[in-house]
């Protein structure tokens, strides 16, 4: 019997990285402060590849609450087939496979501070990126936000997980530029074809 998907997502959040649990693969884990998102890949009963997106909030004691299901559906691409992935990328280092948004209770109040009693939900924007096997990591460069008073977080580098799909989740007003990079000795080389992603502010 297959382990419940929410339990698999919970394990991935606790570890802070992708895992594999039998027929279910954790493609990526995206953590932003006290909110975390997990992208799962699996096969439906009809054999078609599908994805599921879960999220959770981190409690004050540092543990993650049981993840809730946000969305899911067919991928439309056989991501386990390297030739199909290469054909879909058509020479680009990355491509957007799906783009979506969901109203998520982020635990932030209207002031932006954590306040669950005031949490009316925020429209979080998601991108699932197909990434070339030539890339070793993604650089997420935070750009100026819609609200000038807010200082964008520092840029971060995320190791490519070895899965062809990676997740980007942005809160309202956040903007990033995503670069695929490969290692050459001790250097990191940016591949051409950066993606600019923006989650409109409220």
Coordinates of C-alpha atoms in Angstrom, one line a residue:
X1 CA 0.0 0.0 0.0
X2 CA 1.4 3.4 -1.0
X3 CA 2.3 5.8 1.7
X4 CA -0.1 8.8 1.9
X5 CA 1.3 11.7 -0.2
X6 CA 0.9 14.1 2.7
X7 CA 3.2 11.9 4.8
X8 CA 5.8 11.9 2.0
X9 CA 5.6 15.7 1.8
X10 CA 6.0 15.9 5.6
X11 CA 9.2 13.8 5.5
X12 CA 10.6 15.9 2.7
X13 CA 10.0 19.2 4.6
X14 CA 11.5 17.7 7.7
X15 CA 14.6 16.7 5.7
X16 CA 14.6 20.0 3.7
X17 CA 15.4 18.2 0.5
X18 CA 13.9 15.9 -2.2
X19 CA 13.5 12.2 -1.4
X20 CA 12.1 9.1 -3.1
X21 CA 9.4 6.9 -1.5
X22 CA 8.7 3.9 -3.7
X23 CA 6.6 5.0 -6.7
X24 CA 6.4 8.6 -5.5
X25 CA 9.3 11.0 -6.2
X26 CA 9.8 14.3 -4.4
X27 CA 10.9 16.5 -7.2
X28 CA 11.7 19.6 -5.2
X29 CA 11.2 21.3 -1.8
X30 CA 10.9 25.1 -1.7
X31 CA 11.2 26.7 1.8
X32 CA 10.6 30.4 2.4
X33 CA 11.0 31.3 6.1
X34 CA 8.2 29.4 7.9
X35 CA 6.3 28.3 4.8
X36 CA 7.3 25.2 2.8
X37 CA 6.1 23.7 -0.5
X38 CA 6.7 20.2 -1.9
X39 CA 6.3 19.0 -5.5
X40 CA 5.6 15.3 -5.8
X41 CA 5.7 13.2 -9.0
X42 CA 3.9 9.9 -9.4
X43 CA 2.0 7.8 -11.8
X44 CA -1.8 7.6 -11.8
X45 CA -3.6 4.3 -12.0
X46 CA -3.8 4.7 -15.8
X47 CA 0.0 5.0 -15.9
X48 CA 0.2 8.7 -16.9
X49 CA 2.7 10.9 -15.1
X50 CA 1.2 13.4 -12.7
X51 CA 2.3 16.0 -10.1
X52 CA 0.9 17.1 -6.7
X53 CA 1.8 20.3 -4.8
X54 CA 1.6 20.4 -1.0
X55 CA 2.4 23.1 1.5
X56 CA 2.9 23.5 5.2
X57 CA 3.6 26.1 7.9
X58 CA 6.4 25.7 10.5
X59 CA 5.2 25.8 14.1
X60 CA 6.9 27.9 16.7
X61 CA 8.7 24.8 18.0
X62 CA 10.3 24.4 14.6
X63 CA 8.2 21.4 13.5
X64 CA 6.1 21.4 10.3
X65 CA 2.4 21.1 10.4
X66 CA 0.8 18.3 8.4
X67 CA 1.0 19.4 4.8
X68 CA -2.2 20.4 2.9
X69 CA -2.8 19.6 -0.8
X70 CA -2.8 22.7 -3.0
X71 CA -3.1 21.3 -6.6
X72 CA -2.3 18.5 -8.9
X73 CA -2.8 17.1 -12.4
X74 CA -1.2 15.5 -15.4
X75 CA 2.2 16.8 -16.4
X76 CA 1.8 16.4 -20.1
X77 CA 5.4 15.3 -20.5
X78 CA 7.2 12.0 -19.9
X79 CA 9.8 13.5 -17.5
X80 CA 11.6 10.2 -17.0
X81 CA 12.4 10.1 -20.7
X82 CA 15.7 12.0 -21.3
X83 CA 15.0 12.4 -25.0
X84 CA 11.6 13.8 -24.4
X85 CA 13.0 16.3 -21.9
X86 CA 15.7 17.4 -24.3
X87 CA 13.1 17.8 -27.1
X88 CA 10.9 19.9 -24.9
X89 CA 13.8 22.1 -23.9
X90 CA 14.9 22.6 -27.5
X91 CA 18.4 23.6 -26.5
X92 CA 17.3 26.0 -23.7
X93 CA 18.6 25.4 -20.2
X94 CA 15.1 25.8 -18.6
X95 CA 11.5 26.0 -19.6
X96 CA 8.3 26.6 -17.7
X97 CA 6.2 23.4 -17.7
X98 CA 3.3 24.8 -15.6
X99 CA 2.4 28.1 -14.0
X100 CA -0.3 28.4 -11.4
X101 CA -1.4 30.4 -8.4
X102 CA -3.2 29.4 -5.2
X103 CA -4.7 31.2 -2.2
X104 CA -2.4 30.1 0.7
X105 CA -2.7 30.8 4.4
X106 CA 0.9 31.8 4.9
X107 CA 0.7 32.7 8.6
X108 CA 1.5 36.3 7.8
X109 CA -0.9 39.1 8.9
X110 CA -1.7 42.2 7.0
X111 CA 1.4 43.9 8.4
X112 CA 3.5 41.2 6.9
X113 CA 4.5 39.8 10.3
X114 CA 3.4 36.3 11.3
X115 CA -0.1 36.6 12.7
X116 CA -2.3 33.5 12.1
X117 CA -5.4 35.2 13.5
X118 CA -5.2 37.9 10.8
X119 CA -4.1 35.4 8.1
X120 CA -6.7 35.9 5.3
X121 CA -4.5 34.1 2.7
X122 CA -2.2 35.3 0.0
X123 CA -2.1 34.5 -3.7
X124 CA 1.1 32.6 -4.1
X125 CA 2.4 32.1 -7.6
X126 CA 4.1 28.8 -8.7
X127 CA 6.3 27.8 -11.6
X128 CA 7.4 24.2 -12.4
X129 CA 10.6 24.4 -14.4
X130 CA 12.0 21.8 -16.7
X131 CA 15.8 21.9 -16.2
X132 CA 18.5 20.6 -18.5
X133 CA 20.7 17.8 -17.2
X134 CA 23.7 20.0 -18.0
X135 CA 22.8 22.4 -15.1
X136 CA 24.3 21.7 -11.7
X137 CA 22.4 24.5 -9.8
X138 CA 19.9 27.3 -10.2
X139 CA 20.7 30.8 -9.0
X140 CA 17.6 32.6 -7.8
X141 CA 18.4 36.3 -8.0
X142 CA 15.8 38.4 -6.1
X143 CA 14.9 41.6 -7.9
X144 CA 13.3 44.8 -6.5
X145 CA 9.8 44.1 -5.3
X146 CA 6.5 45.8 -6.0
X147 CA 6.6 47.5 -2.6
X148 CA 9.7 49.7 -2.5
X149 CA 9.8 49.7 1.3
X150 CA 10.6 46.0 1.3
X151 CA 14.2 44.9 0.9
X152 CA 14.5 41.9 -1.4
X153 CA 16.1 38.9 0.2
X154 CA 19.6 37.9 -0.8
X155 CA 20.1 35.7 -3.9
X156 CA 20.3 32.0 -3.3
X157 CA 21.7 29.0 -5.1
X158 CA 19.8 25.7 -5.2
X159 CA 21.4 22.5 -6.2
X160 CA 19.7 20.8 -9.2
X161 CA 18.1 17.7 -7.6
X162 CA 18.7 15.3 -10.5
X163 CA 14.9 15.4 -11.2
X164 CA 13.9 17.2 -14.4
X165 CA 11.4 19.4 -12.6
X166 CA 12.1 22.1 -10.0
X167 CA 9.8 24.4 -8.2
X168 CA 9.7 28.2 -7.7
X169 CA 7.1 29.7 -5.3
X170 CA 6.8 33.4 -4.9
X171 CA 4.8 35.4 -2.4
X172 CA 2.9 38.5 -3.7
X173 CA 5.2 41.2 -4.9
X174 CA 8.3 39.0 -5.3
X175 CA 10.4 39.1 -8.5
X176 CA 13.3 36.8 -9.3
X177 CA 15.6 36.1 -12.2
X178 CA 16.5 32.4 -12.5
X179 CA 19.9 31.4 -14.0
X180 CA 20.9 27.8 -14.7
X181 CA 24.6 27.3 -13.9
X182 CA 27.1 24.5 -14.5
X183 CA 30.3 23.8 -12.7
X184 CA 33.6 23.9 -14.6
X185 CA 36.4 23.0 -12.1
X186 CA 36.1 25.5 -9.3
X187 CA 34.1 28.0 -11.4
X188 CA 30.4 28.4 -12.0
X189 CA 29.3 29.3 -15.5
X190 CA 25.9 30.8 -16.2
X191 CA 24.0 29.2 -19.1
X192 CA 22.2 31.4 -21.5
X193 CA 18.4 31.8 -21.2
X194 CA 17.6 33.2 -17.8
X195 CA 13.9 33.4 -16.7
X196 CA 12.3 36.4 -15.1
X197 CA 9.4 35.4 -12.8
X198 CA 7.1 37.8 -11.0
X199 CA 4.2 37.3 -8.5
X200 CA 2.0 40.4 -8.7
X201 CA 1.5 42.3 -5.5
X202 CA -1.9 42.7 -3.9

